[in-house]
Short mmCIF file of C-alpha atoms and ligand atoms in Angstrom, two decimals:
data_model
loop_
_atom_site.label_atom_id
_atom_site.label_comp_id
_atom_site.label_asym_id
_atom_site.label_seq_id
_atom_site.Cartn_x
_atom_site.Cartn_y
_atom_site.Cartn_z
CA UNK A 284 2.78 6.12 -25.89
CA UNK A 285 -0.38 3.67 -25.67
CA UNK A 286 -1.56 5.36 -22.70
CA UNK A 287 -4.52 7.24 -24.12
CA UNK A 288 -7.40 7.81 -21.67
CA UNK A 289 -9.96 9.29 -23.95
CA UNK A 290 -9.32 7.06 -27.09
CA UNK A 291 -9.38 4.19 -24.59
CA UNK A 292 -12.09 5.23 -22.64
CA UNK A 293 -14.60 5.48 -25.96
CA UNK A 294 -13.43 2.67 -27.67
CA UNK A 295 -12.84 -0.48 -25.57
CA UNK A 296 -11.20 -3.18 -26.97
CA UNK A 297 -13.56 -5.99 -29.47
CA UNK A 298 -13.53 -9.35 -27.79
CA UNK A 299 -11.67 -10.79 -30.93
CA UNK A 300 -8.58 -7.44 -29.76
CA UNK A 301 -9.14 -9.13 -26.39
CA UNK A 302 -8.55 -12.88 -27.54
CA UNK A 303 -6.10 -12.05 -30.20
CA UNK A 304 -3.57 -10.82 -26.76
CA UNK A 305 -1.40 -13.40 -25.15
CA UNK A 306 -1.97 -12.01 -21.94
CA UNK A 307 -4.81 -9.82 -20.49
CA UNK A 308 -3.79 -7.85 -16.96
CA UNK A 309 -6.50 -6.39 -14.65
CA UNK A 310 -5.70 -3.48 -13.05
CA UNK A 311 -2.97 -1.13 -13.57
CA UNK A 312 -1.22 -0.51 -10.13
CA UNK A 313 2.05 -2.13 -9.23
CA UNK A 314 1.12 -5.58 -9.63
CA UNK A 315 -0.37 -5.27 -12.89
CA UNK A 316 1.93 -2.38 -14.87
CA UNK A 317 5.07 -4.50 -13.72
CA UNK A 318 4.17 -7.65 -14.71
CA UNK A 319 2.69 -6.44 -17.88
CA UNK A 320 5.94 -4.94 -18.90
CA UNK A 321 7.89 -7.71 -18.06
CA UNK A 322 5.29 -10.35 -20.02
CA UNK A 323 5.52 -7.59 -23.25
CA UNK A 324 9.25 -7.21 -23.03
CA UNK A 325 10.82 -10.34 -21.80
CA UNK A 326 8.10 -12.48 -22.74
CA UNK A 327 7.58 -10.70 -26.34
CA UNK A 328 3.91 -11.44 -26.15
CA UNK A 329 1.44 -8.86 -26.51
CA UNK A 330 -0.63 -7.86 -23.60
CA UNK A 331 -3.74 -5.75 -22.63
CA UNK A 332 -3.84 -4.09 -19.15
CA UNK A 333 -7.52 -3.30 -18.45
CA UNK A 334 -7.96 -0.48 -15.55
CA UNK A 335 -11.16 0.53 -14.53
CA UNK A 336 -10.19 4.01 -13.66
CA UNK A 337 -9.78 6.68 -15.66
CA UNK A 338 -6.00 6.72 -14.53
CA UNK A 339 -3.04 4.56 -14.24
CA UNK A 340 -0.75 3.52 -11.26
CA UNK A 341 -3.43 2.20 -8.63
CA UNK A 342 -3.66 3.43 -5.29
CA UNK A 343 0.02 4.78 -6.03
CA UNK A 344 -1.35 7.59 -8.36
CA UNK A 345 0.00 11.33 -7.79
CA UNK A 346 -1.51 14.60 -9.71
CA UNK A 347 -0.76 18.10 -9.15
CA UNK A 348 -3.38 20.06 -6.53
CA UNK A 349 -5.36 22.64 -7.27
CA UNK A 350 -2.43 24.73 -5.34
CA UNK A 351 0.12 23.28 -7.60
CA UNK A 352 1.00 20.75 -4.72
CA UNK A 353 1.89 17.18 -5.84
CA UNK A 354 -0.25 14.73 -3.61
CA UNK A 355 -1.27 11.57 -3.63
CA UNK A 356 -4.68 10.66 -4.49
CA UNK A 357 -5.30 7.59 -2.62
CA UNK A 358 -2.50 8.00 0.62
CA UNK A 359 1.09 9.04 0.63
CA UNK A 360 3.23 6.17 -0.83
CA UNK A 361 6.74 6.36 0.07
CA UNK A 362 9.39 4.01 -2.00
CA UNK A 363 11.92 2.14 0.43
CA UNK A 364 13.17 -1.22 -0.27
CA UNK A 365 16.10 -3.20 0.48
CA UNK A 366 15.71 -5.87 -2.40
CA UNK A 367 18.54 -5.37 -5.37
CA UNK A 368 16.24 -6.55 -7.74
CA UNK A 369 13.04 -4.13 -7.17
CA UNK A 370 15.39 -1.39 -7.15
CA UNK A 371 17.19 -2.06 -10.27
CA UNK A 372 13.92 -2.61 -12.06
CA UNK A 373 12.13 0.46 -11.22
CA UNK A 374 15.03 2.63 -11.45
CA UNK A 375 14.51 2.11 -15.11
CA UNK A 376 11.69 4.03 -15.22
CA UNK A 377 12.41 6.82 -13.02
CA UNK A 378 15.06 8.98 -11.25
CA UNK A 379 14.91 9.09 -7.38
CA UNK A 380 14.39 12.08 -4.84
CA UNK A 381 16.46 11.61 -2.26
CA UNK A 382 13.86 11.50 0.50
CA UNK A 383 14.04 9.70 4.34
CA UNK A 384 10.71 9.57 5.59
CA UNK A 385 10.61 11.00 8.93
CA UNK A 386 7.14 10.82 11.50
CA UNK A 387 6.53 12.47 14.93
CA UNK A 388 3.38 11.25 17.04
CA UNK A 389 1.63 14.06 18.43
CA UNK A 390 1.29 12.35 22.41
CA UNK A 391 -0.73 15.11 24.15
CA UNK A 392 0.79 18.43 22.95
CA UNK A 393 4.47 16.82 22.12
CA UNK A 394 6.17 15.46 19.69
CA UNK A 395 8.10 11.72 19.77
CA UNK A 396 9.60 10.45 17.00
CA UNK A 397 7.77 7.35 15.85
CA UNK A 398 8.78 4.25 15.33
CA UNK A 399 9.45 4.75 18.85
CA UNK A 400 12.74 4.70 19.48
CA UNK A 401 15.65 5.80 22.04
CA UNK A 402 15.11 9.55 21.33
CA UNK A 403 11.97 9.04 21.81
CA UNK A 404 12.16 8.01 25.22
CA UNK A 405 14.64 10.87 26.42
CA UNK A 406 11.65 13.12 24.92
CA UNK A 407 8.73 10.97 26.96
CA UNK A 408 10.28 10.69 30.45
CA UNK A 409 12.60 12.43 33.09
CA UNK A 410 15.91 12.14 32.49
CA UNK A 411 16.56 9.43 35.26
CA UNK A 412 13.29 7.14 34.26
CA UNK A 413 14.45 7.70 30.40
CA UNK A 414 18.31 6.42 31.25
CA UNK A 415 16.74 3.46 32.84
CA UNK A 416 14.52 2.68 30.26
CA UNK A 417 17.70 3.25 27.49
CA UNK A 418 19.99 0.75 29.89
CA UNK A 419 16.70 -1.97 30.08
CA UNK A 420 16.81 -2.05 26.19
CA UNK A 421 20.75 -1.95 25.59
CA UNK A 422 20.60 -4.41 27.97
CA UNK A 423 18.47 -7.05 26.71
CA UNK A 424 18.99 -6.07 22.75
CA UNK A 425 21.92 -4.93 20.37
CA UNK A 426 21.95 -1.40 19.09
CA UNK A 427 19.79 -1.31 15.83
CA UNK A 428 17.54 -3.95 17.06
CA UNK A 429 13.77 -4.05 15.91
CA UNK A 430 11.28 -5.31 18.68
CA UNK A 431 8.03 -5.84 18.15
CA UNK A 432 5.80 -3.91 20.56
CA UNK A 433 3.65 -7.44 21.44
CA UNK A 434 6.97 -9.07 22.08
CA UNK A 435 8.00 -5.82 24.18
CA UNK A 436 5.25 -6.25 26.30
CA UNK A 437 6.07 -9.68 27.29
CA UNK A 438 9.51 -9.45 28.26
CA UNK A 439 11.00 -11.18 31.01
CA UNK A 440 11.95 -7.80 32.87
CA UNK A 441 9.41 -5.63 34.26
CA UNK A 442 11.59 -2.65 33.41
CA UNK A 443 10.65 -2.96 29.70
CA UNK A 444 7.23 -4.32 30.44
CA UNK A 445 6.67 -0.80 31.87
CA UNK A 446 8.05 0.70 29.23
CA UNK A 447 6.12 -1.34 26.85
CA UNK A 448 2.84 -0.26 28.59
CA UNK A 449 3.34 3.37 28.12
CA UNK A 450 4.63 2.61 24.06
CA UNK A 451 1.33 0.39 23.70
CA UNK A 452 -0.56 2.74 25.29
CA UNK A 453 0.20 6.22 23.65
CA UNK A 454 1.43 5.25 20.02
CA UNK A 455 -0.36 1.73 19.21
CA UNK A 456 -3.65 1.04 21.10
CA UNK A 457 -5.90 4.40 20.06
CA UNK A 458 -4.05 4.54 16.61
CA UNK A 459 -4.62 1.17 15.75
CA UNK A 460 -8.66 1.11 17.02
CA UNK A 461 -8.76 3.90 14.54
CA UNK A 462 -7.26 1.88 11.73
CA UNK A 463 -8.27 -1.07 11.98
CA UNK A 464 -11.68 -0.81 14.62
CA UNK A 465 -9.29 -3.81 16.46
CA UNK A 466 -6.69 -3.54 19.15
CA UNK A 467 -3.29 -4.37 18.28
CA UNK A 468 -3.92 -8.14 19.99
CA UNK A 469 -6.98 -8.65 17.51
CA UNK A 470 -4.73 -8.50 14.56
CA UNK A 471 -2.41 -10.35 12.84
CA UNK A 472 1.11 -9.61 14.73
CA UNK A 473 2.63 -8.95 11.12
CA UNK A 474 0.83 -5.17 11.31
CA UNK A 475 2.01 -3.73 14.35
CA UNK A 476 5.26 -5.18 13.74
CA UNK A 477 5.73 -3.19 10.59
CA UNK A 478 6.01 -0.07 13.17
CA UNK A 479 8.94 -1.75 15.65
CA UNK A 480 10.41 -0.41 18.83
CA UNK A 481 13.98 0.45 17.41
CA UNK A 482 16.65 0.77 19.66
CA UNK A 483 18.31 3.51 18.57
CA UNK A 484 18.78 7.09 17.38
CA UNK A 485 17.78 7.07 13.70
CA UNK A 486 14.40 9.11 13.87
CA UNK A 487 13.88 7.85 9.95
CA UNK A 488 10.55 5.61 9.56
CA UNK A 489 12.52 3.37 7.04
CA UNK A 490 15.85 1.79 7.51
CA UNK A 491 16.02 0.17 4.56
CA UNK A 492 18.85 0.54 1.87
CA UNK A 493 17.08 2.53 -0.57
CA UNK A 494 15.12 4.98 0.33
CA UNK A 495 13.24 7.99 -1.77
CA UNK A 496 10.53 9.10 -4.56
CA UNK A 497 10.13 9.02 -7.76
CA UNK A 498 11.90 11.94 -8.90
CA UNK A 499 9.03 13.44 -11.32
CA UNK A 500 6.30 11.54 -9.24
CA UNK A 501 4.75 7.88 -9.43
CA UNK A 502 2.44 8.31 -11.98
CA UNK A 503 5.39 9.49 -15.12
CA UNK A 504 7.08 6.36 -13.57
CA UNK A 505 3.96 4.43 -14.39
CA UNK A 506 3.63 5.93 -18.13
CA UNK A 507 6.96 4.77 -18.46
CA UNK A 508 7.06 1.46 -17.13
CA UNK A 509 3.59 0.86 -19.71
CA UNK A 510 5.42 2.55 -22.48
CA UNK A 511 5.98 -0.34 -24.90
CA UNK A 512 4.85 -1.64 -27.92
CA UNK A 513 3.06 -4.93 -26.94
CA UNK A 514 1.26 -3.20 -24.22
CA UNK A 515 -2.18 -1.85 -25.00
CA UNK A 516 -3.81 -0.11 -21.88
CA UNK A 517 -7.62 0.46 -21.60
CA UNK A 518 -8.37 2.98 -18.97
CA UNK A 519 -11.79 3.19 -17.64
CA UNK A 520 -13.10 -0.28 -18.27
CA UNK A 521 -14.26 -2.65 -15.98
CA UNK A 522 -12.80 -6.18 -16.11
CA UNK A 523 -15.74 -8.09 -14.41
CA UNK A 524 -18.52 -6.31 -17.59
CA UNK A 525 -16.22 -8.63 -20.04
CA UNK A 526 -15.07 -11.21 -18.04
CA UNK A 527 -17.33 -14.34 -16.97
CA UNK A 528 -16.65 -17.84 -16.09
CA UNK A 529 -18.77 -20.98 -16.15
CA UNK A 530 -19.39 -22.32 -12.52
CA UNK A 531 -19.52 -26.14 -12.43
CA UNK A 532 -20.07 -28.08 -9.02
CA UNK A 533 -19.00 -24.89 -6.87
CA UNK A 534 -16.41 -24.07 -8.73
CA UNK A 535 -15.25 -21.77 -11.46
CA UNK A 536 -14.44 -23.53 -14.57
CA UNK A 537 -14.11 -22.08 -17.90
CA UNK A 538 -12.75 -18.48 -18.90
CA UNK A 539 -14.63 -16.16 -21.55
CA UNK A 540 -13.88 -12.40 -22.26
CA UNK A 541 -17.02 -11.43 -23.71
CA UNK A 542 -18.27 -13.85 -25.89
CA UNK A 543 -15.20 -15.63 -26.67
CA UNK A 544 -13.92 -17.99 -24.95
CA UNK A 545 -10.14 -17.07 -23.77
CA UNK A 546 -7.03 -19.16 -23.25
CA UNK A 547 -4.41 -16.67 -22.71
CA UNK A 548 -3.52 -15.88 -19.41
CA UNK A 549 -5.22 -14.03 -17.24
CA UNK A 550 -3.54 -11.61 -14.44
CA UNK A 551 -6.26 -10.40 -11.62
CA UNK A 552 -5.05 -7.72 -9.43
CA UNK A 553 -8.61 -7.06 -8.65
CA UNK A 554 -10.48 -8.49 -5.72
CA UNK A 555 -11.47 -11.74 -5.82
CA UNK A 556 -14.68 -11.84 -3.55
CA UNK A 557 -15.84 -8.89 -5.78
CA UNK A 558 -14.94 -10.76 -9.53
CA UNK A 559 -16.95 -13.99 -8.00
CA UNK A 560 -19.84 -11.95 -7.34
CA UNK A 561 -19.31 -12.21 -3.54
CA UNK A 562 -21.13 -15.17 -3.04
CA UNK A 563 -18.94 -16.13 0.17
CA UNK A 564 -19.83 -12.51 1.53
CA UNK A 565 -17.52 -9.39 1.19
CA UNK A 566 -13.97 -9.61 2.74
CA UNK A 567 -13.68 -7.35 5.09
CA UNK A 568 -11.29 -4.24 4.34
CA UNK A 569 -10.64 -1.22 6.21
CA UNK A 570 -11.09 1.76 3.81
CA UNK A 571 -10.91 5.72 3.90
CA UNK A 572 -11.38 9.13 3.38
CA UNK A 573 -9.13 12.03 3.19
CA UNK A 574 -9.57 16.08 3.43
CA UNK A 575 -7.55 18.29 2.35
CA UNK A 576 -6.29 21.91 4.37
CA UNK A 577 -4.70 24.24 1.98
CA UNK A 578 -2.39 26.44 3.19
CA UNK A 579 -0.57 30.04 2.00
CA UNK A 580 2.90 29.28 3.52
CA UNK A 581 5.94 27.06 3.13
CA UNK A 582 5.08 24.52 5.76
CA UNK A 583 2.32 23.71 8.62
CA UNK A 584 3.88 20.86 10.28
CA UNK A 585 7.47 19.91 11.14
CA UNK A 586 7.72 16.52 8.65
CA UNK A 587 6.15 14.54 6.36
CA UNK A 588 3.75 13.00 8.60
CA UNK A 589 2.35 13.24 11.84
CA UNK A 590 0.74 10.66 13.49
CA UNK A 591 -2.00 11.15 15.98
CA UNK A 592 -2.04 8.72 18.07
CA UNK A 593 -3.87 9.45 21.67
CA UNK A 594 -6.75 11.85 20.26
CA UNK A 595 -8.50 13.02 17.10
CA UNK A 596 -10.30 11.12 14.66
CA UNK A 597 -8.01 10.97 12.06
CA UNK A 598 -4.74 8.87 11.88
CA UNK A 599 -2.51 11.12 10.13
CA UNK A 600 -1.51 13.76 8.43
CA UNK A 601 0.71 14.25 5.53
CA UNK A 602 2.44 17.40 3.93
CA UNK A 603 3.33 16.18 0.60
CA UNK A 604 5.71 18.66 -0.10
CA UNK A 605 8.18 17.31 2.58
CA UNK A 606 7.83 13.91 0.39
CA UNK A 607 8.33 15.35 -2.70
CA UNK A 608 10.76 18.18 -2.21
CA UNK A 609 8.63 20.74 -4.12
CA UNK A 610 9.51 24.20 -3.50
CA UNK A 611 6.47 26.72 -3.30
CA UNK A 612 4.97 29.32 -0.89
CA UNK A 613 1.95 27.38 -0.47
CA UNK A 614 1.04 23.78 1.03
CA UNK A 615 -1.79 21.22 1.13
CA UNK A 616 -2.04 18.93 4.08
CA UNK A 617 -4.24 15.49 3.78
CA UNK A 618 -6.08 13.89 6.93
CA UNK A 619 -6.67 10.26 6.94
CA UNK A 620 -10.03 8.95 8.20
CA UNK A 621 -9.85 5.20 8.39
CA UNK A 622 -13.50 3.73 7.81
CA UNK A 623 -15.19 0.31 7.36
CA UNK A 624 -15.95 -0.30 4.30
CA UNK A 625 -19.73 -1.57 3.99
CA UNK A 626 -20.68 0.45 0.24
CA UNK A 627 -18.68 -1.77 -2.28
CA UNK A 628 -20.26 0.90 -5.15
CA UNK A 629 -18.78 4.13 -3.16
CA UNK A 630 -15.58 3.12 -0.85
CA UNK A 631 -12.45 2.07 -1.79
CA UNK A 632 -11.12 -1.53 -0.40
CA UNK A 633 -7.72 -0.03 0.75
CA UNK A 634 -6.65 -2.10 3.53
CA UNK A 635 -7.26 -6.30 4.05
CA UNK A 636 -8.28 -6.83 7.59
CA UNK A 637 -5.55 -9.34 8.46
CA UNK A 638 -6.96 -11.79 10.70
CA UNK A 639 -7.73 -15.74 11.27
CA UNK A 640 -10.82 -15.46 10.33
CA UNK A 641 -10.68 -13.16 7.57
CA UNK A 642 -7.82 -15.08 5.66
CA UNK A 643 -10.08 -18.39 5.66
CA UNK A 644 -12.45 -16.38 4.17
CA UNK A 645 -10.35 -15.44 1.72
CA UNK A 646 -9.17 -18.91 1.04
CA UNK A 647 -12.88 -20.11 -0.24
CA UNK A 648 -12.41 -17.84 -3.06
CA UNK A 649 -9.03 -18.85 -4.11
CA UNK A 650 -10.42 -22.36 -3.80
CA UNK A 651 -13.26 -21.21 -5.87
CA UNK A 652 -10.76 -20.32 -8.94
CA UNK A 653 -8.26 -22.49 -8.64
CA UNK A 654 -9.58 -25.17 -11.60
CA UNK A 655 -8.56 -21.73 -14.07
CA UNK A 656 -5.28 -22.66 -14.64
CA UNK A 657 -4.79 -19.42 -17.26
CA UNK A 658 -5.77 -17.55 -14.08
CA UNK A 659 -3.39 -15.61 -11.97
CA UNK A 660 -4.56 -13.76 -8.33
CA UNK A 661 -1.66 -11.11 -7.60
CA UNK A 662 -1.73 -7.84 -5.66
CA UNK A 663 -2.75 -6.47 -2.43
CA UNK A 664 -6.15 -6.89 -3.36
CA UNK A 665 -6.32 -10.26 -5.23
CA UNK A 666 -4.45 -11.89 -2.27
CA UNK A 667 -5.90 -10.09 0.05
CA UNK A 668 -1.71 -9.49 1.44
CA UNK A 669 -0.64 -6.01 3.03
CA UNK A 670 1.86 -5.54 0.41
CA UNK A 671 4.43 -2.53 0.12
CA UNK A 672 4.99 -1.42 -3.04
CA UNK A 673 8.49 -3.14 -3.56
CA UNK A 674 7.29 -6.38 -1.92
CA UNK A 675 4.43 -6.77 -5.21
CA UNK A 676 7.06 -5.46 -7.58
CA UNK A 677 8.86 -8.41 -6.29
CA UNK A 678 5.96 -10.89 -6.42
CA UNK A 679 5.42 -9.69 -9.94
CA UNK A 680 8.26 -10.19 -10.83
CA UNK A 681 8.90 -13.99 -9.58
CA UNK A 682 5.17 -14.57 -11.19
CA UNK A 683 6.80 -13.02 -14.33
CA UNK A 684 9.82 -15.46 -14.03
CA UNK A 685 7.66 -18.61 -13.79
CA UNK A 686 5.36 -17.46 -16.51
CA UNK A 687 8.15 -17.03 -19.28
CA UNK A 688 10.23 -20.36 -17.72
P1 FAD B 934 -3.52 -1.28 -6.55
O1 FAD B 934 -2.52 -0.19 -6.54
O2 FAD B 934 -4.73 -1.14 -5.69
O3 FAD B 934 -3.96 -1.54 -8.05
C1 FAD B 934 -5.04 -2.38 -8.39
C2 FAD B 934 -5.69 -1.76 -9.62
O4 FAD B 934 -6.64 -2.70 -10.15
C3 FAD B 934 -6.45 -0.49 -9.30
O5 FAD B 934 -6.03 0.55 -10.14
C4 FAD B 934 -7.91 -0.87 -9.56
O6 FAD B 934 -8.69 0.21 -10.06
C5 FAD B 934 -7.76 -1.96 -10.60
N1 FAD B 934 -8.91 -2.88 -10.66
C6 FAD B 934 -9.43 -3.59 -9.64
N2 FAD B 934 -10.48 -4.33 -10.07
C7 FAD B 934 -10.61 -4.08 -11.40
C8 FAD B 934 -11.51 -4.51 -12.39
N3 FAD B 934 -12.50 -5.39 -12.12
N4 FAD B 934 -11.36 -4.06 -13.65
C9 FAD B 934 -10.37 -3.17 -13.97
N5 FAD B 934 -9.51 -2.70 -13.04
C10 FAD B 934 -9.62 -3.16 -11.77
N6 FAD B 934 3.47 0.93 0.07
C11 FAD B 934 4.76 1.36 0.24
O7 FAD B 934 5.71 0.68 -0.17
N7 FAD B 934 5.02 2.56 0.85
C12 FAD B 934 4.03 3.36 1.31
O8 FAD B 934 4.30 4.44 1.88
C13 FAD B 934 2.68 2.94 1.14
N8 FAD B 934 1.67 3.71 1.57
C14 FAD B 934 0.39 3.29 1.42
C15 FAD B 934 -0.63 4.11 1.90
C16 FAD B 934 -1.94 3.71 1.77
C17 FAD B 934 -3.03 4.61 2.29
C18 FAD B 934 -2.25 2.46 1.17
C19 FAD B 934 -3.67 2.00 1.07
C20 FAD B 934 -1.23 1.64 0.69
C21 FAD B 934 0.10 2.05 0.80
N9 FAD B 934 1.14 1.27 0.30
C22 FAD B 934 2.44 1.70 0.49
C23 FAD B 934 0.89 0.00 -0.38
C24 FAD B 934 0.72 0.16 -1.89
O9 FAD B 934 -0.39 0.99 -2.16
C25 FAD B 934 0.51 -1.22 -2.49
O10 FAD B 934 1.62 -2.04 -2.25
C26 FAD B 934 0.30 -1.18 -3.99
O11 FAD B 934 -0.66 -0.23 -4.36
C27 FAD B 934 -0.20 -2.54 -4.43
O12 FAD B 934 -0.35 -2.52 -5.81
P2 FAD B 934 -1.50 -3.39 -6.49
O13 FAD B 934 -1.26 -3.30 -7.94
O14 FAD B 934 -1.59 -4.72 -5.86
O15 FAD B 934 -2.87 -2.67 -6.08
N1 UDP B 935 0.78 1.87 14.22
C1 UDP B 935 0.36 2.47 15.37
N2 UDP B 935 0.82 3.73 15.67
C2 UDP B 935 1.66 4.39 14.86
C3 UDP B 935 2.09 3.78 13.68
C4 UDP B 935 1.62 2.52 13.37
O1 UDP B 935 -0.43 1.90 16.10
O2 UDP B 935 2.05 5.54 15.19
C5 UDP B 935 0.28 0.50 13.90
C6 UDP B 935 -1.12 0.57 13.28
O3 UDP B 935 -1.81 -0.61 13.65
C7 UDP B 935 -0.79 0.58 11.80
C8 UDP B 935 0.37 -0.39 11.76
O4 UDP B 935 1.13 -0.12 12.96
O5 UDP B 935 -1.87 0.16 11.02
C9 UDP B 935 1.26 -0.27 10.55
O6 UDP B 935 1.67 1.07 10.41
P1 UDP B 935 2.17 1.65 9.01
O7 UDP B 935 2.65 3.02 9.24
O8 UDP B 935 3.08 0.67 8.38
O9 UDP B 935 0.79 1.68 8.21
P2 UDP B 935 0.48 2.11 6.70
O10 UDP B 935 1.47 3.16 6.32
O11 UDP B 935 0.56 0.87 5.90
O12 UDP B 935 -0.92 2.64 6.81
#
């Protein structure tokens, strides 16, 4: 196994190691492990995967508690994904947990199951007013639709416009200005959409094909996935100390690791306003903070997560033993504080802030490296994209494809 943090962490790699690989991968979350693996294996070339952290599997990292509890350091991650492909891949590297995610909002003292949907609305209204509602829907859409909630609210019938006013109103508007410090209108229509009306009974978040965890946990499914012999992984280095680029006329030109020039490719799953010194300004990105309530019992709340979304100051909360299916007598709940991010040294970048503005911003600094041809952006970060984790495993894997072609 070439995972090894201490080894790694006191000896990084020479610059002639560095130049002597056929590919060098920044980070090692999703983006980076996958295409990494698929470089070493299908490609036959050997790679280094630099990670600044002292850990693998990016923001998809799990550990055990100090309860025993399997959580997730950076925010529960929950596999779903209807693409063939993603799912075939990963499921090399890891059995699956059955798991359906299930979320309640807590709306004043009650719970409704969220994405909002026709259960929901026989637990929000009299029994009249919520069989009116259920009609106006089954009306205008098929069973199983997905509706947007901005769409929703400008329907043609006033019936669902109401209803769309009271979904807006007590599970998107004070949620999302604790997300994202935006209203839902503010923000590209691609986020709230993620969350849809559904109209019908299935109280599960996802509907997609397959569903679950990684049976032992992400990060064993990340040792796994790195496991192989043209893979060398360097934990707890920083990219952007070896990494520098000449800047002619605006614009990044050549590509040195260290002192020596390098001609190999280059994957970045880093952010790109930080690796170019962020002299357009710093992206904005929503980040956050979590605590942790311990608990001697089998469970506090009634699912995985609940959402809070008419009061509190956090977002969420998440029992990670509903997602992972561990059996014990004690459990640790997380709360999720959504915060700007203005200290690039101390906060995490978790979230792009999706909006007109923001993605032009973005674009100067793809512009900036785009005479590197031996440069690659991918990830959540480096394309500043709200990626789940099966739609990078995907991306990854079509960059892999037209890399090795
Ligand atoms: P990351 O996982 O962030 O990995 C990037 C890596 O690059 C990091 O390890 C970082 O340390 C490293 N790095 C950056 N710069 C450098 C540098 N200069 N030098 C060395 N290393 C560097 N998706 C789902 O499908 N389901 C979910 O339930 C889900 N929940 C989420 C919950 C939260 C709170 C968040 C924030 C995201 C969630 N996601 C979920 C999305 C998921 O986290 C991403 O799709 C996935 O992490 C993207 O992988 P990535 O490799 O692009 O980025
Ligand atoms: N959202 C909301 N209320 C909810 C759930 C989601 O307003 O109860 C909105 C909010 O803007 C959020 C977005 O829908 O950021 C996407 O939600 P999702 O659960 O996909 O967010 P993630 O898990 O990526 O944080």
């Amino acid at each position: 196994m070439p995972v090894t943090p201490i080894d790694a962490m006191l000896q990084p790699p020479s610059d002639d190691e560095l130049a002597g690989c056929d590919a060098i991968v920044v980070g090692a979350g999703f983006a980076g492990a996958v295409i990494a693996r698929e470089i070493a294996e299908r490609g036959g070339r050997k790679v280094a995967v630099i990670e600044r952290r002292p850990h693998i599997a990016g923001n998809a990292y799990d550990h055990s508690d100090r309860q025993g509890v399997l959580i997730h350091k950076y925010g529960p991650h929950i596999y779903h994904t209807n693409s063939e492909r993603v799912h075939t891949f990963l499921s090399r590297f890891t059995e699956w947990y059955d798991y359906q995610h299930e979320v309640l909002a807590s709306v004043h003292g009650k719970y409704i199951p969220v994405p909002f949907n026709l259960n929901s609305i026989a637990a929000s209204f009299p029994a009249d007013k919520a069989a009116a509602y259920r009609d106006a829907l089954l009306g205008s859409y098929a069973l199983g639709s997905k509706v947007g909630i901005l769409q929703l609210r400008r329907s043609d019938q006033e019936l669902l416009r109401e209803l769309a006013e009271y979904v807006y109103e007590h599970v998107f508007l004070h949620y999302t200005m604790k997300q994202w410090g935006l209203a839902p209108d503010e923000i590209d229509p691609e986020v709230t959409a993620r969350v849809p009306v559904l109209v019908d009974t299935d109280n599960r978040y996802f509907q997609d094909r397959y569903q679950g965890m990684p049976q032992n946990g992400y990060t064993p499914l990340f040792e796994r996935l790195l496991d192989h012999p043209n893979i060398t992984v360097y934990l707890g280095l920083d990219a952007i100390s070896r990494l520098h680029f000449d800047v002619q006329e605006g614009q990044a030109k050549a590509l040195d690791f260290g002192s020596l020039p390098y001609f190999g490719t280059v994957v970045y799953t880093g952010a790109l306003d930080e690796l170019a010194g962020w002299r357009y300004g710093i992206l904005p990105y929503r980040s956050l903070d979590f605590v942790y309530r311990y608990y001697q019992q089998k469970h506090v709340q009634p699912c995985g997560t609940v959402n809070f979304t008419v009061s509190e100051s956090y977002t969420r909360t998440t029992e990670y033993t509903w997602l992972t299916g561990q059996q014990l007598d004690v459990t640790t709940v997380a709360e999720e504080y959504p915060r700007a991010f203005e200290d690039t040294q101390a906060q995490i970048p978790y979230y792009p802030i999706l909006t007109d503005a923001n993605k032009q911003a973005y674009q100067r600094y793809v512009d900036f490296f785009a005479p590197l041809t031996n440069f690659r952006a991918l990830g959540r970060l480096a394309e500043y994209r709200y990626y789940n984790m099966d739609a990078i495993v995907q991306r990854a894997l079509g960059m892999a494809d037209e890399l090795l072609s």
